[in-house]
Coordinates of C-alpha atoms in Angstrom, one line a residue:
M34 CA 45.7 94.1 -46.2
R35 CA 45.5 90.9 -48.2
R36 CA 43.6 90.3 -51.4
T37 CA 43.5 87.2 -53.6
G38 CA 41.5 85.4 -56.2
T39 CA 42.9 82.0 -55.3
L40 CA 42.3 79.8 -52.3
S41 CA 45.7 78.6 -51.3
A42 CA 46.7 81.8 -49.4
H43 CA 43.7 81.7 -47.2
M44 CA 43.3 78.0 -46.3
N45 CA 42.9 77.0 -42.7
P46 CA 45.0 74.0 -41.7
S47 CA 41.7 72.2 -41.0
N48 CA 40.6 72.8 -44.5
T49 CA 43.3 70.7 -46.3
R50 CA 42.1 67.6 -48.2
G51 CA 42.1 64.3 -46.4
S52 CA 43.5 65.7 -43.2
G53 CA 40.9 64.1 -40.9
R54 CA 42.5 60.7 -40.2
S55 CA 45.6 62.4 -38.8
C56 CA 43.2 63.8 -36.1
L57 CA 41.9 60.5 -34.9
A58 CA 42.3 59.6 -31.3
T59 CA 40.4 57.4 -28.9
A60 CA 37.5 58.9 -26.9
S61 CA 39.5 58.3 -23.7
Q62 CA 42.5 60.2 -25.1
W63 CA 40.2 63.2 -25.9
L64 CA 38.8 63.0 -22.4
S65 CA 42.2 63.0 -20.8
A66 CA 43.5 65.8 -23.0
A67 CA 40.5 68.0 -22.3
E68 CA 40.6 67.4 -18.5
A69 CA 44.3 68.1 -18.4
A70 CA 44.0 71.2 -20.7
S71 CA 46.6 69.8 -23.0
P72 CA 48.8 72.6 -24.3
R73 CA 48.6 71.2 -27.9
L74 CA 44.8 71.1 -27.7
Q75 CA 44.7 74.6 -26.3
A76 CA 46.9 75.8 -29.1
S77 CA 44.7 74.2 -31.6
L78 CA 41.7 76.0 -30.1
R79 CA 43.4 79.4 -29.9
G80 CA 44.2 79.2 -33.5
I81 CA 40.5 79.0 -34.2
Y82 CA 39.2 81.6 -31.8
G83 CA 42.1 84.0 -31.6
P84 CA 43.6 85.7 -28.6
G85 CA 41.9 87.5 -25.7
T86 CA 38.9 85.3 -25.3
D87 CA 37.8 82.6 -22.9
V88 CA 36.1 80.5 -25.7
P89 CA 39.0 78.0 -25.9
A90 CA 38.6 77.2 -22.2
R91 CA 34.9 76.7 -22.7
R92 CA 35.5 74.5 -25.7
L93 CA 37.8 72.3 -23.6
V94 CA 34.8 71.7 -21.3
R95 CA 32.6 70.9 -24.3
I96 CA 35.1 68.3 -25.6
R97 CA 35.4 66.8 -22.2
D98 CA 31.6 66.4 -22.0
L99 CA 31.4 65.0 -25.5
A100 CA 34.1 62.4 -24.7
A101 CA 32.4 61.4 -21.4
R102 CA 29.0 61.0 -23.1
F103 CA 30.6 59.0 -26.0
L104 CA 32.4 56.7 -23.7
S105 CA 29.2 56.1 -21.6
L106 CA 27.1 55.4 -24.8
F107 CA 29.5 53.5 -27.0
G108 CA 32.7 52.6 -25.1
D109 CA 36.2 53.5 -26.2
G110 CA 37.5 53.6 -29.7
P111 CA 38.9 55.9 -32.4
V112 CA 36.9 59.1 -32.9
I113 CA 37.2 62.4 -34.7
V114 CA 36.1 65.8 -33.4
T115 CA 34.9 68.3 -35.9
R116 CA 33.3 71.8 -35.6
A117 CA 31.3 74.2 -37.7
P118 CA 30.6 77.8 -36.7
G119 CA 27.6 79.9 -37.1
R120 CA 28.0 82.6 -39.6
V121 CA 27.1 86.3 -40.3
N122 CA 26.8 87.7 -43.8
L123 CA 27.8 91.3 -43.6
M124 CA 26.6 92.0 -47.2
G125 CA 25.0 89.8 -49.8
R126 CA 21.7 88.4 -48.5
H127 CA 19.6 86.0 -50.6
I128 CA 22.0 86.0 -53.6
D129 CA 24.5 83.2 -53.1
H130 CA 22.3 80.8 -55.2
Q131 CA 22.2 83.6 -57.9
G132 CA 26.0 83.8 -58.3
G133 CA 26.3 87.0 -56.2
H134 CA 29.0 87.9 -53.7
C135 CA 28.7 87.2 -50.0
N136 CA 30.9 88.9 -47.3
M137 CA 31.1 86.3 -44.5
L138 CA 32.5 86.0 -41.1
A139 CA 32.2 83.0 -38.7
I140 CA 31.1 83.7 -35.1
E141 CA 32.2 82.1 -31.8
H142 CA 28.9 80.2 -31.5
D143 CA 29.5 76.8 -33.1
L144 CA 28.7 73.1 -33.1
Y145 CA 31.0 70.2 -32.3
I146 CA 30.6 66.6 -33.3
M147 CA 32.5 63.5 -31.9
A148 CA 32.1 60.6 -34.3
G149 CA 33.3 57.1 -34.7
L150 CA 32.7 54.2 -37.1
R151 CA 30.6 51.2 -36.2
G152 CA 31.0 47.6 -37.2
D153 CA 27.4 47.4 -38.5
A154 CA 25.2 49.8 -40.5
Q155 CA 23.5 51.4 -37.6
L156 CA 23.3 55.2 -37.4
R157 CA 23.2 56.3 -33.7
L158 CA 22.9 60.0 -33.0
H159 CA 23.0 61.7 -29.6
N160 CA 23.2 65.3 -28.4
L161 CA 24.4 66.6 -25.0
D162 CA 21.0 68.3 -24.9
D163 CA 18.8 65.2 -25.4
S164 CA 15.7 67.0 -24.3
A165 CA 15.9 69.4 -27.3
F166 CA 17.5 66.9 -29.7
P167 CA 16.2 63.4 -28.9
P168 CA 18.4 60.4 -29.7
Y169 CA 18.0 58.7 -33.1
V170 CA 18.7 55.2 -34.3
G171 CA 18.6 54.4 -38.0
D172 CA 20.4 52.6 -40.8
V173 CA 23.1 54.3 -42.9
H174 CA 22.0 52.2 -45.9
A175 CA 18.4 53.6 -45.7
V176 CA 19.2 57.2 -46.1
L177 CA 19.0 57.1 -49.9
P178 CA 15.7 55.3 -50.7
G179 CA 15.3 54.6 -54.3
Y180 CA 18.6 56.3 -55.4
V181 CA 20.3 54.4 -58.3
G182 CA 22.8 57.1 -59.2
G183 CA 22.4 60.0 -61.6
D184 CA 21.3 63.6 -61.1
W185 CA 21.1 64.6 -57.5
R186 CA 18.7 67.5 -58.0
A187 CA 16.3 65.2 -59.8
Y188 CA 16.5 62.7 -56.9
V189 CA 15.8 65.2 -54.2
D190 CA 12.9 66.6 -56.2
S191 CA 11.4 63.1 -56.4
T192 CA 8.1 62.4 -54.6
P193 CA 9.5 59.9 -52.1
V194 CA 12.3 62.2 -50.9
C195 CA 10.0 65.2 -50.7
Q196 CA 7.5 63.2 -48.7
Q197 CA 10.2 62.1 -46.3
A198 CA 11.4 65.7 -45.9
A199 CA 7.9 66.7 -45.0
R200 CA 7.4 63.9 -42.5
E201 CA 10.7 64.6 -40.7
A202 CA 10.6 68.4 -41.1
G203 CA 12.5 70.1 -38.3
Q204 CA 14.0 67.0 -36.8
W205 CA 17.7 67.3 -36.2
Q206 CA 18.6 63.9 -37.6
Q207 CA 17.5 64.9 -41.1
Y208 CA 20.5 67.3 -41.4
V209 CA 23.0 64.6 -40.4
K210 CA 21.3 62.1 -42.8
A211 CA 21.5 64.8 -45.5
A212 CA 25.3 65.0 -45.1
I213 CA 25.5 61.2 -45.2
A214 CA 23.2 60.9 -48.2
R215 CA 25.2 63.4 -50.3
L216 CA 28.5 61.8 -49.5
I217 CA 27.2 58.3 -50.3
A218 CA 25.8 59.5 -53.6
T219 CA 29.1 61.0 -54.4
F220 CA 31.3 58.1 -53.3
P221 CA 29.2 55.0 -54.0
E222 CA 32.2 52.7 -54.1
T223 CA 33.1 53.5 -50.5
P224 CA 32.3 50.6 -48.0
W225 CA 30.0 52.6 -45.9
Q226 CA 29.6 51.6 -42.2
G227 CA 27.4 52.8 -39.4
L228 CA 28.2 55.8 -37.3
N229 CA 28.2 56.8 -33.6
I230 CA 27.8 60.5 -33.2
V231 CA 27.5 62.8 -30.2
A232 CA 26.9 66.5 -30.9
A233 CA 26.8 69.7 -28.9
G234 CA 26.6 73.4 -29.8
D235 CA 25.5 76.8 -28.8
I236 CA 24.3 78.4 -32.1
P237 CA 20.9 79.8 -31.5
I238 CA 18.2 77.7 -33.2
A239 CA 16.0 79.3 -35.9
A240 CA 17.8 82.6 -35.5
G241 CA 19.3 83.2 -38.9
L242 CA 22.8 82.1 -37.9
S243 CA 22.7 78.9 -39.9
S244 CA 22.5 76.3 -37.0
S245 CA 21.1 73.7 -39.4
S246 CA 23.8 74.3 -42.0
A247 CA 26.4 74.0 -39.2
L248 CA 25.1 70.5 -38.4
V249 CA 25.3 69.4 -42.0
V250 CA 28.9 70.8 -42.3
A251 CA 30.2 69.4 -39.1
A252 CA 28.7 66.0 -39.9
A253 CA 30.2 66.1 -43.4
E254 CA 33.6 67.1 -42.0
A255 CA 33.4 64.1 -39.6
I256 CA 32.4 61.6 -42.2
A257 CA 35.0 62.8 -44.7
G258 CA 37.6 62.7 -42.0
L259 CA 36.7 59.2 -40.8
Y260 CA 36.9 57.8 -44.3
G261 CA 39.8 59.9 -45.5
L262 CA 37.8 61.3 -48.4
S263 CA 39.7 63.8 -50.6
I264 CA 37.3 66.6 -51.4
A265 CA 38.4 70.0 -52.6
P266 CA 37.3 72.7 -50.1
E267 CA 35.2 74.4 -52.8
R268 CA 33.4 71.2 -53.7
F269 CA 33.0 70.3 -50.1
A270 CA 31.0 73.5 -49.5
E271 CA 28.9 73.0 -52.6
M272 CA 28.1 69.4 -51.6
C273 CA 27.0 70.6 -48.2
G274 CA 24.7 73.1 -49.8
E275 CA 23.3 70.4 -52.1
A276 CA 22.9 68.1 -49.1
E277 CA 20.3 70.6 -47.7
W278 CA 18.1 70.0 -50.7
Y279 CA 17.6 66.6 -49.1
V280 CA 15.6 68.3 -46.3
G281 CA 13.6 70.4 -48.7
A282 CA 15.6 73.6 -48.9
R283 CA 16.5 75.0 -52.3
G284 CA 19.3 77.5 -51.4
G285 CA 22.9 77.8 -52.5
A286 CA 26.2 77.2 -50.8
G287 CA 26.8 80.6 -49.2
D288 CA 26.3 79.6 -45.6
Q289 CA 28.3 76.4 -46.0
A290 CA 31.1 78.1 -47.8
A291 CA 31.2 80.8 -45.1
M292 CA 31.8 78.1 -42.5
K293 CA 34.5 76.4 -44.6
F294 CA 36.5 79.4 -45.6
A295 CA 36.1 81.7 -42.6
Q296 CA 39.3 83.2 -41.1
T297 CA 40.0 84.5 -37.6
G298 CA 39.8 88.3 -37.6
H299 CA 38.7 88.7 -41.2
V300 CA 35.7 89.0 -43.5
V301 CA 35.9 86.7 -46.5
Q302 CA 34.3 87.7 -49.7
L303 CA 32.9 84.7 -51.7
S304 CA 31.5 84.5 -55.2
F305 CA 29.5 81.6 -56.6
H306 CA 29.0 79.7 -59.8
P307 CA 31.8 78.9 -59.6
L308 CA 32.6 79.1 -55.9
R309 CA 35.8 81.0 -55.1
V310 CA 37.3 83.3 -52.5
E311 CA 37.5 86.7 -54.1
Q312 CA 39.0 88.9 -51.3
V313 CA 39.9 88.7 -47.6
A314 CA 39.7 91.9 -45.6
P315 CA 40.6 92.6 -41.9
W316 CA 37.7 93.4 -39.6
P317 CA 37.7 97.2 -38.9
E318 CA 39.2 97.7 -35.5
E319 CA 37.1 100.7 -34.6
C320 CA 33.8 98.9 -35.1
S321 CA 31.7 96.2 -33.5
L322 CA 29.1 94.0 -35.1
L323 CA 26.3 93.2 -32.8
V324 CA 23.7 90.5 -33.5
F325 CA 20.4 90.7 -31.7
N326 CA 18.0 87.7 -31.7
S327 CA 14.4 88.9 -32.2
G328 CA 13.0 86.0 -30.3
I329 CA 10.9 85.0 -33.3
L330 CA 11.9 81.6 -34.6
A331 CA 12.8 81.4 -38.3
R332 CA 12.4 77.7 -39.0
K333 CA 13.3 76.7 -42.6
S334 CA 11.7 73.3 -42.0
A335 CA 8.3 74.9 -41.3
G336 CA 6.1 77.2 -43.5
A337 CA 9.0 79.7 -43.8
R338 CA 10.7 77.4 -46.3
N339 CA 7.8 77.7 -48.7
T340 CA 8.2 81.5 -48.7
F341 CA 12.0 81.2 -49.2
N342 CA 11.6 78.9 -52.1
Q343 CA 8.9 81.2 -53.6
R344 CA 11.3 84.1 -53.6
V345 CA 14.0 82.0 -55.3
A346 CA 11.5 81.0 -57.9
C347 CA 10.8 84.7 -58.5
Y348 CA 14.4 85.2 -59.3
H349 CA 14.5 82.4 -61.8
I350 CA 11.2 83.4 -63.4
A351 CA 12.3 87.0 -63.9
R352 CA 15.6 85.8 -65.4
E353 CA 13.8 83.5 -67.9
I354 CA 11.5 86.3 -68.9
V355 CA 14.4 88.7 -69.6
K356 CA 16.0 86.0 -71.7
L357 CA 12.7 85.4 -73.6
R358 CA 12.1 89.0 -74.3
R359 CA 15.7 90.0 -74.9
P360 CA 17.1 87.0 -77.0
D361 CA 20.1 89.1 -77.9
L362 CA 21.2 88.9 -74.2
A363 CA 20.1 85.3 -73.5
E364 CA 23.5 83.6 -73.9
R365 CA 25.0 86.1 -71.4
I366 CA 22.5 85.4 -68.7
G367 CA 23.1 82.2 -66.7
H368 CA 22.2 83.6 -63.3
L369 CA 20.4 86.6 -62.0
R370 CA 23.8 88.2 -61.1
D371 CA 24.5 88.4 -64.8
L372 CA 21.9 91.2 -65.0
A373 CA 24.0 93.4 -62.7
P374 CA 25.7 96.4 -64.2
F375 CA 29.2 95.0 -63.4
R376 CA 28.4 91.8 -65.2
M377 CA 26.8 93.4 -68.2
A378 CA 29.4 96.1 -68.4
V379 CA 26.8 98.7 -69.1
P380 CA 25.6 101.9 -67.2
D381 CA 23.2 101.4 -64.4
A382 CA 20.5 103.1 -66.3
R383 CA 20.5 100.4 -69.0
I384 CA 19.9 97.7 -66.4
A385 CA 17.1 99.7 -64.9
E386 CA 15.5 100.0 -68.3
L387 CA 15.9 96.2 -68.7
M388 CA 13.6 95.8 -65.7
L389 CA 10.7 97.1 -67.8
T390 CA 10.8 93.7 -69.6
V391 CA 9.9 92.0 -66.3
P392 CA 6.2 92.2 -65.3
E393 CA 5.5 93.9 -62.0
R394 CA 3.5 90.8 -60.9
M395 CA 2.2 87.6 -62.4
T396 CA 0.0 84.7 -61.4
R397 CA 1.0 81.0 -61.7
T398 CA -1.3 80.7 -64.7
E399 CA 0.2 83.7 -66.4
I400 CA 3.7 82.4 -65.8
T401 CA 2.8 79.0 -67.3
T402 CA 1.2 80.7 -70.3
L403 CA 4.3 82.8 -71.0
L404 CA 7.0 80.2 -70.3
G405 CA 5.3 77.0 -71.3
D406 CA 4.1 74.1 -69.2
E407 CA 7.3 72.2 -68.8
R408 CA 9.5 75.2 -67.9
A409 CA 7.0 76.7 -65.6
A410 CA 6.4 73.4 -63.8
A411 CA 10.1 73.1 -63.1
L412 CA 10.2 76.7 -61.7
L413 CA 7.1 76.4 -59.6
A414 CA 7.6 72.9 -58.2
S415 CA 9.5 73.9 -55.1
H416 CA 6.6 75.6 -53.3
T417 CA 2.9 76.4 -53.1
W418 CA 1.7 80.0 -53.2
D419 CA -1.8 80.9 -51.9
D420 CA -1.2 84.6 -52.2
G421 CA -1.8 84.4 -55.9
H422 CA 0.8 86.9 -57.2
Y423 CA 4.5 86.7 -57.8
Y424 CA 6.0 90.2 -57.5
L425 CA 8.8 89.4 -60.0
R426 CA 10.1 92.9 -60.6
S427 CA 10.5 93.9 -57.0
V428 CA 12.2 90.6 -56.1
A429 CA 14.5 90.8 -59.1
M430 CA 15.4 94.4 -58.3
F431 CA 16.5 93.4 -54.8
G432 CA 18.6 90.6 -56.1
I433 CA 20.4 92.7 -58.8
T434 CA 21.0 95.6 -56.6
E435 CA 22.2 93.4 -53.7
C436 CA 24.7 91.9 -56.1
E437 CA 26.0 95.4 -56.7
R438 CA 26.1 96.3 -53.0
S439 CA 27.8 93.1 -51.9
R440 CA 30.5 93.3 -54.6
R441 CA 31.7 96.6 -53.2
C442 CA 31.8 95.5 -49.6
S443 CA 35.3 94.0 -49.4
R444 CA 36.9 97.0 -51.1
L445 CA 35.1 99.3 -48.7
L446 CA 36.4 97.3 -45.8
E447 CA 40.0 97.6 -47.1
D448 CA 39.5 101.4 -47.5
G449 CA 38.1 101.7 -44.0
A450 CA 34.8 103.1 -45.4
T451 CA 32.7 101.9 -42.6
Q452 CA 30.2 104.7 -42.9
E453 CA 29.4 103.6 -46.5
I454 CA 29.2 100.0 -45.5
G455 CA 26.7 100.9 -42.8
R456 CA 24.6 103.0 -45.2
L457 CA 24.5 100.1 -47.7
M458 CA 23.5 97.7 -45.0
T459 CA 20.5 99.9 -44.2
V460 CA 19.5 100.2 -47.9
S461 CA 19.7 96.4 -48.1
H462 CA 17.4 96.0 -45.1
D463 CA 14.9 98.3 -46.7
G464 CA 14.7 95.7 -49.5
D465 CA 13.6 93.1 -46.9
R466 CA 11.4 95.5 -44.9
V467 CA 7.7 94.5 -44.4
S468 CA 6.7 97.4 -42.2
C469 CA 7.5 101.1 -41.7
S470 CA 6.9 103.6 -38.9
A471 CA 4.3 106.3 -39.1
R472 CA 4.3 108.5 -36.0
G473 CA 5.6 105.6 -34.0
N474 CA 3.1 103.0 -35.1
Y475 CA 4.2 100.3 -37.5
G476 CA 2.1 99.5 -40.5
P477 CA 2.5 97.5 -43.7
N478 CA 5.3 98.4 -46.1
G479 CA 5.2 97.5 -49.8
K480 CA 7.9 98.8 -52.1
A481 CA 6.3 98.7 -55.5
Y482 CA 8.0 99.1 -58.9
P483 CA 5.5 100.2 -61.4
D484 CA 6.7 101.4 -64.8
S485 CA 6.7 105.0 -63.6
E486 CA 9.0 104.2 -60.7
I487 CA 11.4 102.3 -63.0
C488 CA 11.5 105.3 -65.4
D489 CA 12.3 107.5 -62.4
I490 CA 15.2 105.2 -61.5
V491 CA 16.5 105.4 -65.0
D492 CA 16.5 109.2 -64.8
R493 CA 18.3 109.1 -61.5
C494 CA 20.9 106.7 -62.8
R495 CA 21.5 108.9 -65.8
A496 CA 22.0 111.8 -63.4
G497 CA 24.7 109.8 -61.5
A498 CA 22.8 107.7 -59.0
S499 CA 23.7 104.1 -58.4
L500 CA 21.5 101.0 -58.6
A501 CA 23.2 100.0 -55.4
D502 CA 21.1 102.6 -53.6
E503 CA 17.8 101.0 -54.8
P504 CA 16.6 98.5 -52.2
G505 CA 14.2 96.4 -54.3
A506 CA 11.6 94.4 -52.3
Y507 CA 12.4 90.8 -51.2
A508 CA 10.2 91.2 -48.1
C509 CA 11.5 88.6 -45.7
S510 CA 11.9 90.7 -42.6
T511 CA 9.2 90.9 -39.9
P512 CA 7.6 93.9 -38.2
E513 CA 9.5 93.2 -35.0
I514 CA 12.9 93.1 -36.8
D515 CA 12.0 96.3 -38.8
H516 CA 11.4 97.9 -35.4
M517 CA 14.7 96.7 -34.0
V518 CA 16.5 98.1 -37.1
D519 CA 14.9 101.5 -36.7
T520 CA 15.5 101.5 -32.9
S521 CA 19.2 100.9 -33.5
L522 CA 19.5 103.5 -36.2
R523 CA 18.4 106.2 -33.7
V524 CA 21.4 105.5 -31.5
A525 CA 24.4 107.8 -32.1
G526 CA 27.4 106.0 -33.4
V527 CA 25.4 103.3 -35.3
L528 CA 26.5 103.1 -38.9
G529 CA 23.9 100.6 -40.2
S530 CA 21.5 97.8 -39.4
Q531 CA 19.9 95.0 -41.3
L532 CA 18.3 91.6 -41.2
S533 CA 20.6 88.7 -40.6
G534 CA 20.1 85.5 -42.5
A535 CA 17.2 84.3 -44.6
G536 CA 14.7 86.1 -42.5
L537 CA 11.0 85.6 -41.5
G538 CA 12.3 85.8 -37.9
G539 CA 15.7 85.2 -36.3
C540 CA 18.3 87.9 -35.9
M541 CA 19.3 91.3 -37.1
M542 CA 22.7 92.9 -37.0
V543 CA 24.1 96.4 -36.1
L544 CA 27.4 97.9 -37.2
A545 CA 28.4 100.4 -34.6
Q546 CA 31.4 102.3 -33.3
H547 CA 32.8 100.6 -30.2
E548 CA 31.8 103.3 -27.8
S549 CA 28.1 103.1 -28.9
V550 CA 27.7 99.4 -28.0
P551 CA 26.3 99.9 -24.5
A552 CA 23.8 102.5 -25.8
V553 CA 22.6 100.1 -28.6
I554 CA 22.1 97.3 -26.1
E555 CA 20.2 99.6 -23.7
A556 CA 18.0 100.8 -26.5
M557 CA 17.2 97.3 -27.7
E558 CA 16.4 96.2 -24.1
R559 CA 14.1 99.2 -23.6
E560 CA 12.3 99.1 -27.0
H561 CA 12.2 95.5 -27.9
Y562 CA 13.0 93.0 -25.2
T563 CA 11.4 94.5 -22.1
P564 CA 8.0 95.2 -23.7
R565 CA 7.9 91.5 -24.9
E566 CA 9.1 90.2 -21.6
L567 CA 12.2 88.7 -23.3
P568 CA 15.7 88.5 -22.0
V569 CA 18.3 90.5 -23.9
M570 CA 19.7 88.2 -26.6
A571 CA 22.8 90.1 -27.9
H572 CA 26.1 88.9 -29.2
I573 CA 29.2 90.9 -30.2
C574 CA 30.7 89.1 -33.1
R575 CA 34.4 88.3 -33.3
P576 CA 35.4 86.7 -36.6
V577 CA 36.7 83.2 -35.9
G578 CA 38.2 80.3 -38.0
G579 CA 36.3 78.0 -40.3
S580 CA 35.0 74.5 -40.1
G581 CA 37.2 71.4 -39.9
T582 CA 38.7 68.8 -37.6
I583 CA 40.1 69.6 -34.2
A584 CA 43.8 68.6 -33.8
L585 CA 44.7 66.8 -30.6
A586 CA 48.4 66.5 -31.2

C-alpha cells in the first residue's frame, strides 16, 4: 500500500508537462488506428481503464467516430485526442474550496475531444450528439471581452462577464470557452489561433458526476497539448477550477484535480490551498461502489448554482465572524478547514465551543452591519437569497466536521476499515439531508444547532465523542435522494450511502459488499425507479486513470 506527500510517484504518463505535441497525428491516422484496433492504441487504453473490462474496445469505436466526423467537417490535418473522466468523491463533499481533503476516484464514464488548430480565429465546436449539443461557431479572440490583464477573480466578477454567463447558462460551448479564456489570460503572449473541436462522451448530464468539469478539463488538455504549454499538473487543475468561474460557478478545484490525478484501481486523497496529493490507497477488493442516478437533474447553470454559491458564502461569513470575535485566532484562520481540530491542534470540545461565536442564523442586513459594507458586499455578491436567513452555524458545522471525516478516509482504506468508512458516509449524508422518514412518509428535516445543542456536543466530546460524528446541516440533498439512501441502508451488506456531488439532484452512492450488489439494485428498482416510471440508472464504479492525451504510438 502506497502513501506519499509528493506527486512524482503517482503521475500518470498523460499528466507530464508539455507531452501533448508528441501525441499529435492526422485525423486519418486516428481513423485507421481505431478501425484496425492498433495494438499500441489498445495498450494505451488498457493503461487507463485497467484489465478485465470492455471499455477499451468501446473507446476504439468512439475514437473512430470522432475521427470520421472530424474528417467530414474539417478535412484531414494534425489533431490531438484528449479525455477527462467523470469522478466520484468517496469522502469530502463541499469542502475542496475550503482547503479540506477529498478522496477521489475517476469512473469509466468519460468525455473525449479531438481538436486541431485552424488558420484563422474561428472557434468551431461539434458533438457526436448534435441534437443535445448543437454546433457552435465563434471567435477565439472574443472569449475575453474587456479583459486587459490583472486579477482573474475580479474579471469574472465583473458585470459583463456575469451577464454573459447568465445569457449562455447551460450551453455546452460556455465550458469550452471557459477553458480557452483561462489559458489565454494565463499565456497572453501565445499567438492564439482558432480551433476545430469534435467531442463525445457518456458522463450523465446534471447527475453530480462532473460532466461540465470534464468538458473544461478535456478542452484545456487539448489546448495545452496543441500549443505545447508547460503547466504543472497542480496548477493545471487549479486553472480548470478557476475557468469555471467564467460560467458563474464559485467552487474550488476538487473535481478538476480528481480528474487530473486519478489512478487506475485507487482512491486518491487530495488536499487544497495548496493543492497536493496526500495519499493514494487501493480500492478495497471486497467492496463495490454503486452510483445511482436519481433522475433529477442537478444543473449548476440553473437556479441550483445560486444555492451552491449561497452555501459557500455561509462558510466564508462564518469564518470571518470567528476571526472578528476571536482576534487571537485570526492569523491562524485562512480557510474554514483551519477551524477543524486537526488544524487547530486542540480537543474537539474546544472547536465545538468555538461554534458558539457563530450566530445560528443571520439576515443579509445583519451580516452587513456586523462585517461592514465592503466586506459583506464581497461575500454576498455571488448569489441572491430570497429565503431571508443564512444558517451559518449549521453550514459551518457541516464543513468543519466533513474536513475531519475526509481526512481519515485514506487511512481507513489502507487499514481495510470499510465498515467505518460506510458509517462516516452515512453521517455525511445526514449533513445534506432535507427530509426524514416518519412511519414511511417523508417530511422536512432541519438539523438545527441552537446554543443548547452546541453545549450538548461539547459535553459529548469531553466524554470521548468525535466531531466527525456530527453531521452539521448543508442541506443540498433532495427528498428523493434521501429516500434512496434510506432504501439502500435497509439492504443487508450495505456499509454506507450518501449524496454524490454538489447535490440538489443528480446521483447518490452506495458502498456495499460484493454479494449485496444485486439486492441493492433490486431494492432501488422497487422503491425508487418503478414508482416513478424510470429505468434503473445504476453504475458500478471501477477506478480508472486520470485526464490527459491519448497516445497513438
